[in-house]
Coordinates of C-alpha atoms in Angstrom, one line a residue:
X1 CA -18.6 25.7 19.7
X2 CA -14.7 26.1 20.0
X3 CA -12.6 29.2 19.0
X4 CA -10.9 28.8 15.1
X5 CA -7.6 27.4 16.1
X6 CA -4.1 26.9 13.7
X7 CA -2.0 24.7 13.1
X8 CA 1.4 24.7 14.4
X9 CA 3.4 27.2 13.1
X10 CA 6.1 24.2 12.4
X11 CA 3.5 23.7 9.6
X12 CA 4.9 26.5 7.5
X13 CA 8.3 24.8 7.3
X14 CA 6.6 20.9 6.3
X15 CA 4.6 23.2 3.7
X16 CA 7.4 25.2 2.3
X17 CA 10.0 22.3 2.3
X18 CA 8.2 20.2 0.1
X19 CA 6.7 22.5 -2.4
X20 CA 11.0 23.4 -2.5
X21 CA 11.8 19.6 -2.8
X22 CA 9.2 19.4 -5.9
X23 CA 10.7 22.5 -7.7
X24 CA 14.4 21.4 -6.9
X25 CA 15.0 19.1 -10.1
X26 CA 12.9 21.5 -12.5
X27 CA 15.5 24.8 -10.7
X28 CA 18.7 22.7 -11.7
X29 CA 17.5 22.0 -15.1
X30 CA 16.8 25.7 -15.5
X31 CA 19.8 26.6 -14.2
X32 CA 22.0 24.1 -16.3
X33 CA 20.5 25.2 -19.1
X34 CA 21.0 28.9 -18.3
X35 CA 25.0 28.0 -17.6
X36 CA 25.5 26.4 -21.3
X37 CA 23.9 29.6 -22.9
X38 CA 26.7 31.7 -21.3
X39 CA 26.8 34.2 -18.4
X40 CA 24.0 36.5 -18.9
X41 CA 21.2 33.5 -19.4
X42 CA 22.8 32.0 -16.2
X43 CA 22.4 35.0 -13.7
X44 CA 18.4 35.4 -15.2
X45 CA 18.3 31.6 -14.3
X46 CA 19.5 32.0 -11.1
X47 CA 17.1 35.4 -10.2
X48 CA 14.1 33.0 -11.2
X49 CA 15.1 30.3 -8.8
X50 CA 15.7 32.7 -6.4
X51 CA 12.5 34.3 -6.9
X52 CA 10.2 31.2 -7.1
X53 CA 11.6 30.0 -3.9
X54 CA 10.9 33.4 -2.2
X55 CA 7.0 33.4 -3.3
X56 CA 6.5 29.5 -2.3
X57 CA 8.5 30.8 1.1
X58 CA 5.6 33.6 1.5
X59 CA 2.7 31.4 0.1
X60 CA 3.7 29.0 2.5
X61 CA 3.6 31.5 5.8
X62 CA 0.3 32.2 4.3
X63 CA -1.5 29.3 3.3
X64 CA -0.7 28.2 7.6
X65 CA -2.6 31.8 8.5
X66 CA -5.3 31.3 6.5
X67 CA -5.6 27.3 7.6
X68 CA -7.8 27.6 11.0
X69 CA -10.1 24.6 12.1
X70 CA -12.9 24.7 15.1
X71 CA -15.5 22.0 16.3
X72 CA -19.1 23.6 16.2
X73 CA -22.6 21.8 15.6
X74 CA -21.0 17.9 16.0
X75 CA -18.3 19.0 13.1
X76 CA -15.3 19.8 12.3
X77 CA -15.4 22.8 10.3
X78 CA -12.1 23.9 8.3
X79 CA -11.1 26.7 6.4
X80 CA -8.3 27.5 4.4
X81 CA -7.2 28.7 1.1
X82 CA -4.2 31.8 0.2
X83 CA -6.3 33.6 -2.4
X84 CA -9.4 31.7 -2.9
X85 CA -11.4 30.9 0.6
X86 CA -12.7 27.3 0.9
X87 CA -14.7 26.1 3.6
X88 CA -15.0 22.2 4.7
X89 CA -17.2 21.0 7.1
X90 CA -17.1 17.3 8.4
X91 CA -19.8 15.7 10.8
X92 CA -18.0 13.6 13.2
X93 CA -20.4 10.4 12.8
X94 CA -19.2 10.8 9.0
X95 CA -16.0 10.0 10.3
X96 CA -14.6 6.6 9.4
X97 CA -11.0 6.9 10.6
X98 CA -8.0 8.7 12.0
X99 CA -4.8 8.3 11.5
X100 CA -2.1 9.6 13.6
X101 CA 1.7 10.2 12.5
X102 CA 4.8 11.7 13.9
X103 CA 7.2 12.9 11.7
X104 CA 10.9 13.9 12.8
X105 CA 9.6 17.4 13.0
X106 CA 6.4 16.6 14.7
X107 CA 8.2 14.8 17.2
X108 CA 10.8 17.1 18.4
X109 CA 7.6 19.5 19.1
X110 CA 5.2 17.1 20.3
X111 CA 2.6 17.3 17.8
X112 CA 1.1 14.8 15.8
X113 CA -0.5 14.5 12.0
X114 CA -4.1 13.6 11.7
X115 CA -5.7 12.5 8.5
X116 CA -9.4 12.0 8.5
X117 CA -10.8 9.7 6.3
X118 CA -14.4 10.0 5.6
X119 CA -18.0 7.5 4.3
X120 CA -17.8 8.4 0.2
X121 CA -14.9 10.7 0.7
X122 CA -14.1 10.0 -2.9
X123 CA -10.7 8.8 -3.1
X124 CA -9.4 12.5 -3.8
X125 CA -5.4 13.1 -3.7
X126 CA -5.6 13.3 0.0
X127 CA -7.5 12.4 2.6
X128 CA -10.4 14.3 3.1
X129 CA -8.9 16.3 6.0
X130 CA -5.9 17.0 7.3
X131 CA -3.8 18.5 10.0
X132 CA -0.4 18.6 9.7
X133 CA 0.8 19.2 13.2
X134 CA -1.2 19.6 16.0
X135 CA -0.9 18.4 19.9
X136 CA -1.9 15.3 20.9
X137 CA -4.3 16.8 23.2
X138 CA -6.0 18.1 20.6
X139 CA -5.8 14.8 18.3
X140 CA -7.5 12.8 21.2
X141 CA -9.8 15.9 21.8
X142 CA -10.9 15.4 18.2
X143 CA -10.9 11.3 18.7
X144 CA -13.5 11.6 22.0
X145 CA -15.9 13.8 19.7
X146 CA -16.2 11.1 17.1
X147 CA -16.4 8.0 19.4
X148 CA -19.4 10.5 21.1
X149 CA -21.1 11.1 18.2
X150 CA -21.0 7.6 16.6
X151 CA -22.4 6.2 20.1
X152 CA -24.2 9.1 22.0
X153 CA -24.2 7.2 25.0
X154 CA -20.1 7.6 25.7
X155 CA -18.9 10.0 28.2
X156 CA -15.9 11.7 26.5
X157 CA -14.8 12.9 29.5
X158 CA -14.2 10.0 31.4
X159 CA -14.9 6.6 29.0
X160 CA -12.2 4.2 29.2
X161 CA -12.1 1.8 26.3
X162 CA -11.2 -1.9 27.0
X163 CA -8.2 -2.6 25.2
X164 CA -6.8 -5.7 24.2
X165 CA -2.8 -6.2 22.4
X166 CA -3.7 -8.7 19.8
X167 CA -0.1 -8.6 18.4
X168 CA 2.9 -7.2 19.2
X169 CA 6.3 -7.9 16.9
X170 CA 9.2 -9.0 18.5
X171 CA 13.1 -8.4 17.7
X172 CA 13.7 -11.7 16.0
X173 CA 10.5 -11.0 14.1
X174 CA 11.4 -7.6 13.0
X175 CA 15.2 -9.1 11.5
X176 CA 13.3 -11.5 9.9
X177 CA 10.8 -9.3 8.0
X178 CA 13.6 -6.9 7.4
X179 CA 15.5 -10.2 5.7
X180 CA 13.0 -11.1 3.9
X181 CA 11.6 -8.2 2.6
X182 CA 11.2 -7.2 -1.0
X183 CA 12.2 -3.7 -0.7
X184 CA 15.3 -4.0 -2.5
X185 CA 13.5 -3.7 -5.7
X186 CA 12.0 -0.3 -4.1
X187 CA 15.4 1.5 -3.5
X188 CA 17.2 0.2 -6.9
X189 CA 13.8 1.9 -8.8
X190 CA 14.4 4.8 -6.9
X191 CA 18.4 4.9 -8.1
X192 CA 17.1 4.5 -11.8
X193 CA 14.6 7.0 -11.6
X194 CA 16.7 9.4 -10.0
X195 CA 19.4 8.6 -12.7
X196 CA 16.6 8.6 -15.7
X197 CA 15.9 12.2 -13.7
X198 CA 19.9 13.7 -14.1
X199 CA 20.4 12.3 -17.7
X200 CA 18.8 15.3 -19.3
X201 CA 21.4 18.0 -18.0
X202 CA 24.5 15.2 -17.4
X203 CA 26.8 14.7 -20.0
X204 CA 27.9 11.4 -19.0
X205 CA 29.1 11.0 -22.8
X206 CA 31.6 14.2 -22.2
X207 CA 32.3 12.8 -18.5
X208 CA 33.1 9.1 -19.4
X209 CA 34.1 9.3 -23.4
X210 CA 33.9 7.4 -26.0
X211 CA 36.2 4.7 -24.5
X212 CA 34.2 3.6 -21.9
X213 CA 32.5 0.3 -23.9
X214 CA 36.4 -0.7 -24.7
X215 CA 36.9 -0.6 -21.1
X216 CA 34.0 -2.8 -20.0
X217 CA 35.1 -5.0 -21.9
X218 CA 37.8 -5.9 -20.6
X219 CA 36.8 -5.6 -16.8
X220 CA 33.8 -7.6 -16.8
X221 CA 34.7 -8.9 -13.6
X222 CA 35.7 -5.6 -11.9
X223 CA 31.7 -4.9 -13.6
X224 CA 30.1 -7.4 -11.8
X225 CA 32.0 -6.8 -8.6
X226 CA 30.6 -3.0 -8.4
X227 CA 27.2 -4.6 -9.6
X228 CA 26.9 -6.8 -6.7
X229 CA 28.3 -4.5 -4.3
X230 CA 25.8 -2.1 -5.3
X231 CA 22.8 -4.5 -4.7
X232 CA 24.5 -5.6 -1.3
X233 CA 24.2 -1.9 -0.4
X234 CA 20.6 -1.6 -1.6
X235 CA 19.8 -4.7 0.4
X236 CA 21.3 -2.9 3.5
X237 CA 19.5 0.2 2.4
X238 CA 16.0 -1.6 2.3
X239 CA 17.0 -3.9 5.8
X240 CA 17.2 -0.4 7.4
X241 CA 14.1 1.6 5.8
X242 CA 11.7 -2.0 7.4
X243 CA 13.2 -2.1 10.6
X244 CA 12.7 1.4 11.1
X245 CA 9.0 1.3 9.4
X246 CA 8.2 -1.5 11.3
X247 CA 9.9 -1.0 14.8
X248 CA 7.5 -0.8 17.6
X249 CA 4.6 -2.7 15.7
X250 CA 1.6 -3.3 17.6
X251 CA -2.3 -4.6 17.2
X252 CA -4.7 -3.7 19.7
X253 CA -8.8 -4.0 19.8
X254 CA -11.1 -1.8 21.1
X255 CA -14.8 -2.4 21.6
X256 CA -15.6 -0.8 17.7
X257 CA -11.4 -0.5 16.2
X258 CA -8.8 -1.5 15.8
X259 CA -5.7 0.4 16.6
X260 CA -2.3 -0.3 14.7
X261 CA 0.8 1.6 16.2
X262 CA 4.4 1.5 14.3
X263 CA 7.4 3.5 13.9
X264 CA 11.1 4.3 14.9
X265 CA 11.7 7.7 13.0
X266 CA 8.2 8.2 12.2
X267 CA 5.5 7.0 14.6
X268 CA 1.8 5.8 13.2
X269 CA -1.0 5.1 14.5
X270 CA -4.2 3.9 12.1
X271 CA -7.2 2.7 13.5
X272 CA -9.6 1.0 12.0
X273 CA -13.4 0.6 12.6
X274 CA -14.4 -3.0 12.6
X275 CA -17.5 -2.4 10.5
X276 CA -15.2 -0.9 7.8
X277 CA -12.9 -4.2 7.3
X278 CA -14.2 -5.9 3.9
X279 CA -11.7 -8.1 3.8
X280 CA -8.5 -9.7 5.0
X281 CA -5.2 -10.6 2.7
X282 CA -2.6 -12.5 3.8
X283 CA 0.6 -12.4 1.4
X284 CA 3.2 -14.8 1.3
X285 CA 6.7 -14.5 -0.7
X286 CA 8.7 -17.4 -1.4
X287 CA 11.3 -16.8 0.6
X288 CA 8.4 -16.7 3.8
X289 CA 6.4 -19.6 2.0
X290 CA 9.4 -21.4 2.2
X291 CA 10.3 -20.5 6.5
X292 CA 6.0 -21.0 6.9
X293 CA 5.5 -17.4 7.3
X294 CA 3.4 -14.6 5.8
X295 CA 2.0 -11.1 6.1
X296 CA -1.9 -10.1 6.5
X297 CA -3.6 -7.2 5.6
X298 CA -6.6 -5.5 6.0
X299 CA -8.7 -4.3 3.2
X300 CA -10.7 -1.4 4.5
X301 CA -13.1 1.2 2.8
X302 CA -11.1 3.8 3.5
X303 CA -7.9 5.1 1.9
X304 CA -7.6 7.8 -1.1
X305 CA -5.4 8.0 -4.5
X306 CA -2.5 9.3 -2.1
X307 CA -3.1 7.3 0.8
X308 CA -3.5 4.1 -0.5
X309 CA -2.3 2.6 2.8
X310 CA -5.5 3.8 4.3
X311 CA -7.2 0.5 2.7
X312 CA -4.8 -1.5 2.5
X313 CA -3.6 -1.7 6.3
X314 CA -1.0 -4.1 7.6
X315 CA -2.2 -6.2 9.7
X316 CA 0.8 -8.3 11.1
X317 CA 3.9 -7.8 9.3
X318 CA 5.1 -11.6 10.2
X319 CA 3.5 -14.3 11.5
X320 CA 3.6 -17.9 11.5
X321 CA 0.7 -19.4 9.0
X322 CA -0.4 -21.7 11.3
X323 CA -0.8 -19.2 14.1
X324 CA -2.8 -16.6 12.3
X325 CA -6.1 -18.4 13.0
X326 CA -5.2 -18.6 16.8
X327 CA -4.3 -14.8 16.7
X328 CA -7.0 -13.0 15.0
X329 CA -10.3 -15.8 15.0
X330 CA -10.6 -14.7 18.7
X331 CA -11.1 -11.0 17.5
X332 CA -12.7 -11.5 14.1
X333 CA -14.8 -14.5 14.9
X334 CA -16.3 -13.6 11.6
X335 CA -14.0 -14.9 9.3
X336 CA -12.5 -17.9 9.2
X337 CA -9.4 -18.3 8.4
X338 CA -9.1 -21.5 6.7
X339 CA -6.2 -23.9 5.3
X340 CA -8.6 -25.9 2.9
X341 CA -8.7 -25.1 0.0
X342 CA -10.6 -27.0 -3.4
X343 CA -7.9 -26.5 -6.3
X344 CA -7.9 -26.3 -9.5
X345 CA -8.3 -29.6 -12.0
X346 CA -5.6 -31.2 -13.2
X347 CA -6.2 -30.5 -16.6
X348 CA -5.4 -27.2 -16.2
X349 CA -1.9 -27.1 -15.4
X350 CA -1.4 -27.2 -18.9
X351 CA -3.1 -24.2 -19.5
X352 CA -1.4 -22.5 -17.1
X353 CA 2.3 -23.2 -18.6
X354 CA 0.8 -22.4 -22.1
X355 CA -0.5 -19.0 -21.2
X356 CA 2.9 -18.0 -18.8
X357 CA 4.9 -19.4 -21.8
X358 CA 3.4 -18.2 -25.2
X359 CA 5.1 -15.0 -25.0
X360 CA 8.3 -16.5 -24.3
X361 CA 8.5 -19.6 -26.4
X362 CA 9.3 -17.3 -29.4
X363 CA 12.0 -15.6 -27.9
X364 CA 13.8 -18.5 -26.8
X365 CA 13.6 -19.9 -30.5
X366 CA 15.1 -16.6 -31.8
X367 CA 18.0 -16.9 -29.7
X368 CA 18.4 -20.4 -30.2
X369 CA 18.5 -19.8 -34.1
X370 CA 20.2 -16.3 -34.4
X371 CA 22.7 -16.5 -30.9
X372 CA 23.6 -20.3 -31.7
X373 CA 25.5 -21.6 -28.1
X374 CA 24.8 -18.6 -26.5
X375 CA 21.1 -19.0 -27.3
X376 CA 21.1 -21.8 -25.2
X377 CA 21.3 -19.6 -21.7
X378 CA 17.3 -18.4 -23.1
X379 CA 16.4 -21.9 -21.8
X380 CA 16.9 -21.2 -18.5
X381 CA 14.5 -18.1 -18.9
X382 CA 11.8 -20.6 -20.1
X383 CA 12.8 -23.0 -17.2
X384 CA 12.2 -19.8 -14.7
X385 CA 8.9 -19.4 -16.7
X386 CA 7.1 -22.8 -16.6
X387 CA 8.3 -22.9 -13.1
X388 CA 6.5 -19.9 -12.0
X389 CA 3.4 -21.2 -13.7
X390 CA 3.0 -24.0 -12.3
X391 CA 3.8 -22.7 -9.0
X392 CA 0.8 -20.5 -9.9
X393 CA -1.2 -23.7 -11.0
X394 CA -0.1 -25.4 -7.5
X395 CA -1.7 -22.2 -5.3
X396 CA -5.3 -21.8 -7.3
X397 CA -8.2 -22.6 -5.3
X398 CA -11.1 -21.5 -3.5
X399 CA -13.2 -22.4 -0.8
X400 CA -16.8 -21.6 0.9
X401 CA -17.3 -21.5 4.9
X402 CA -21.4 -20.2 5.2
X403 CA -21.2 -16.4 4.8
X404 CA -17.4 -16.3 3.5
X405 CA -15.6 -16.7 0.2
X406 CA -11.7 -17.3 0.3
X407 CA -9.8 -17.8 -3.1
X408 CA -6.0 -18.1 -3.2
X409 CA -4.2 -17.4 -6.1
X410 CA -0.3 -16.1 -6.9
X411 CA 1.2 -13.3 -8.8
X412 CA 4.5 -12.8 -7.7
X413 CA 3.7 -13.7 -4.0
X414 CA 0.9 -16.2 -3.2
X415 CA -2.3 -14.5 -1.8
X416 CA -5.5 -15.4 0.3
X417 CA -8.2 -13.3 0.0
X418 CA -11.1 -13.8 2.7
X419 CA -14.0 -11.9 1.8
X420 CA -17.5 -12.1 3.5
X421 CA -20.8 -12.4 1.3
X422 CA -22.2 -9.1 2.6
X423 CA -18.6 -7.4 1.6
X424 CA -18.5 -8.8 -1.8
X425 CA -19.3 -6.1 -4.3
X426 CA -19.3 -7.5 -7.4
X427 CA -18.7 -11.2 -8.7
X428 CA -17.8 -12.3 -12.0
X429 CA -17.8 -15.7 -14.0
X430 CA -16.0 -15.7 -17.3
X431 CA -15.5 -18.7 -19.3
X432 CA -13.5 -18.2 -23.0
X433 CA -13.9 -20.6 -26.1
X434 CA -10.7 -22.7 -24.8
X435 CA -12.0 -22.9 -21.4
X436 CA -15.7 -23.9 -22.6
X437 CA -14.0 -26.9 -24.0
X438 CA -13.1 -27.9 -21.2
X439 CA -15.6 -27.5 -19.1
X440 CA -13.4 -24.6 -17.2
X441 CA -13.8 -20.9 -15.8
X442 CA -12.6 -18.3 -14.2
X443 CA -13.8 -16.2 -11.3
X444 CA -13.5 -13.0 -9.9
X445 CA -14.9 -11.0 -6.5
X446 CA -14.2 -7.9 -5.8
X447 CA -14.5 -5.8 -2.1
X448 CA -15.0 -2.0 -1.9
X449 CA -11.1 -1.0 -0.6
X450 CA -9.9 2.5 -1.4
X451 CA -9.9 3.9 -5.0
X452 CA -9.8 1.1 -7.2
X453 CA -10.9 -1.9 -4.8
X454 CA -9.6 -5.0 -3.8
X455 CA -10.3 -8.8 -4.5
X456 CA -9.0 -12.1 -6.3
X457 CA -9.5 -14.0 -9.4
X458 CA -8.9 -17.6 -9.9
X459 CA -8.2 -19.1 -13.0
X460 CA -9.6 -22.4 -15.0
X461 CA -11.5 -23.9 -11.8
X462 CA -14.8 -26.3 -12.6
X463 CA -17.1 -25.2 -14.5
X464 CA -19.9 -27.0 -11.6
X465 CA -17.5 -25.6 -9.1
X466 CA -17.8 -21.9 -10.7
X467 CA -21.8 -22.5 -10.8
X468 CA -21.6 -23.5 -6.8
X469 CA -19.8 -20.2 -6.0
X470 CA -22.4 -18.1 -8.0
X471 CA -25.6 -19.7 -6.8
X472 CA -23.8 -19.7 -3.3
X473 CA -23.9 -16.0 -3.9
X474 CA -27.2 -14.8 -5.7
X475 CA -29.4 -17.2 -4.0
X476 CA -29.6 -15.5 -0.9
X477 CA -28.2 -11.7 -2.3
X478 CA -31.3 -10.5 -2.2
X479 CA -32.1 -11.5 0.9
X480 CA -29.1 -11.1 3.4
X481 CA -29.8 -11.3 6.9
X482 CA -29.4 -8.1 8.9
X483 CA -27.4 -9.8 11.3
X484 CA -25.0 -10.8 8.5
X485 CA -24.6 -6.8 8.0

């Protein structure tokens, strides 16, 4: 039995500084609206900003003294709660993983964030415990007591795990992630919804007047200038945010995890049990397809609603397709990780451009009618269209290694899902009217990975090839062999 402890008291400044963040837009909405009802409605804006930030100052001092953890019994029993007292206790050999973070904050004191993921924790908001800052003494204090309870036989006083660096990035590896990532997209949304956020108490009408589509017109090319400037900077923006996410990156086994280190800023570590892994994803963009590269992932059963990165670990950022079976098959001689794959017929690439294209088709012969030459340029929209499909035509297929389906399929990237028979929660076999002709079907397997979980679907494959996959699966379902588990 250990003494309640807190957290650190740097906890009351994470606390307080976000709950201000989240009030900030809602505060300058009030207060805007307070300044165009004149003076008086202003200063009673102002003295209820002022006053909501000093009671989520004060509820934040207190919700840190009220926040006390201890280990007693083979748990970790918590308590917190300002007005209403909650009580959570964890068994450690509940305990499916812990995550470790260091925030700017955390670092400068020497603490670390743990977040405890739990069996059935039930995909709440957070994870089902944790500790915002506390010292890594205490994090690996907390680490031993698990690793003891799940395996009574470890001294957690002096065991020494075997570890073994299955991957570790490299500079040229990290510029080329950073180059070819997609996280552009990520910091333009982020503009836009920050925008979409200030157009309620902006008058950009008043700012700009009523001249401003007279002058875009005649500076297109000034326009497009700014336009492309401003995604150059976003591209920058993005280049920076993966290096730094991604800096440091690192794969190690233990004799039960696996322990994934990453970081410049913010320093993570995530480990993950090897019994927990239901499958593995590997992604591939077409800028990577292209060089031969790709990213895999990690479907696990942990994660939660906000910590969907919990199930869906990265695995190794970048890597060379053909090396990932010489990297990981040594460590997860369970799967295979196979470059076979049994496609799709060709009878279905038609299918495939018809249901990408039956959208746009009508479009396109809008424009062409209504927008005469300049309809035209809707043709290369269709073009982009009927090339994506069959790119997504081209990808489609599955294979069967024993104990393992794989199925490969593309959305925007391509993906390869490897999922073992014992993982495999559910799987599905659809076949509509159009596909029955045709002696086609589609299906669909799905893994337990954090809230919503995680799987493929391949579309229009045989029909004998969709009854090989299900009697591959129900013939022996009921009768699995233990070793398999």
């Amino acid at each position: 039995m250990s003494k309640p402890k807190r957290l650190h008291p740097i906890v009351s400044i994470l606390h307080t500084g976000k709950r201000i963040r989240n009030l900030l837009i809602p505060l300058l909405a009030l207060n805007f609206s307070g300044a165009k009802d004149g003076k008086e409605q202003l200063w009673i804006s102002l003295a209820g900003s002022f006053i909501a930030i000093i009671i989520t100052f004060f509820t934040g001092i207190l919700s840190w003294l009220r926040f006390t953890y201890r280990f007693e019994n083979d748990e970790l029993r918590i308590e917190y709660g300002v007005f209403v007292r909650k009580k959570r206790y964890i068994p450690f050999d509940r305990i499916q993983s812990i995550d470790l973070s260091e925030g700017v904050l955390q670092r400068l004191f020497g603490l670390v964030k743990v977040q405890i993921e739990t069996a059935g924790g039930g995909g709440g908001e957070e994870a089902e415990a944790v500790l915002s800052a506390i010292t890594k003494e205490e994090a690996r204090v907390i680490q031993e007591f698990v690793a003891a309870a799940k395996d009574p036989e470890i001294n957690t006083t002096e065991a020494v795990q075997e570890k073994e660096e299955i991957y570790k990035i490299t500079t040229n590896q990290l510029m080329l992630l950073s180059l070819t990532s997609g996280g552009v997209g990520v910091v333009i949304s982020a503009v836009f919804a920050l925008l979409s956020q200030l157009d309620d108490f902006i008058p950009y009408k008043r700012l700009f007047g009523s001249g401003i589509e007279k002058w875009a017109l005649h500076n297109l090319i000034l326009i497009c200038i700014f336009v492309f400037i401003g995604f150059f900077i976003a591209w920058i923006i993005a280049l920076v945010m993966t290096t730094m996410k991604y800096a440091d990156f690192s794969v190690v086994k233990t004799e039960k995890d696996i322990v994934i280190s990453r970081g410049l800023l913010e320093k993570r570590q995530i480990t993950i049990p090897l019994n927990r892994i239901q499958a593995i994803r590997i992604s591939e963009n077409n800028i990577r397809q292209i060089l031969g590269y790709g990213t895999v992932y990690v479907e696990s059963a942990g994660g939660s609603a906000a910590n969907q990165e919990g199930a869906n670990v990265t695995l190794l950022p970048i890597v060379k397709m053909q090396q990932v079976r010489s990297i990981l098959e040594p460590y997860l001689p369970e799967y295979h990780f196979t470059y076979s794959f049994t496609p799709v017929p060709k009878r279905a690439l038609l299918r495939y451009i018809i249901r990408s294209s039956f959208v746009v088709v009508p479009i396109v012969i809008v424009a062409l009618i209504f927008l005469k030459v300049w309809g035209l340029l809707s043709l290369l929209i269709l073009a982009v269209v009927i090339g994506n499909a069959v790119l997504k035509y081209k990808a489609a297929g599955w294979s069967l290694d024993h104990q393992q389906l794989s199925l490969r399929f593309r959305t925007v990237n391509r993906i390869t899902v490897l999922m073992k028979k014992n993982r495999i929660q559910s799987l599905e076999m659809r076949e509509s009217h159009f596909q029955r002709k045709r002696e086609l079907g589609t299906i669909e397997a799905n893994v337990k990975s954090g809230v919503s979980g995680a799987g493929g679907t391949v579309i229009d494959i045989e029909r004998s090839d969709l009854l090989k996959i299900y009697d591959w699966y129900s013939r022996k379902k009921k009768n699995r062999d233990t070793a398999d588990c």
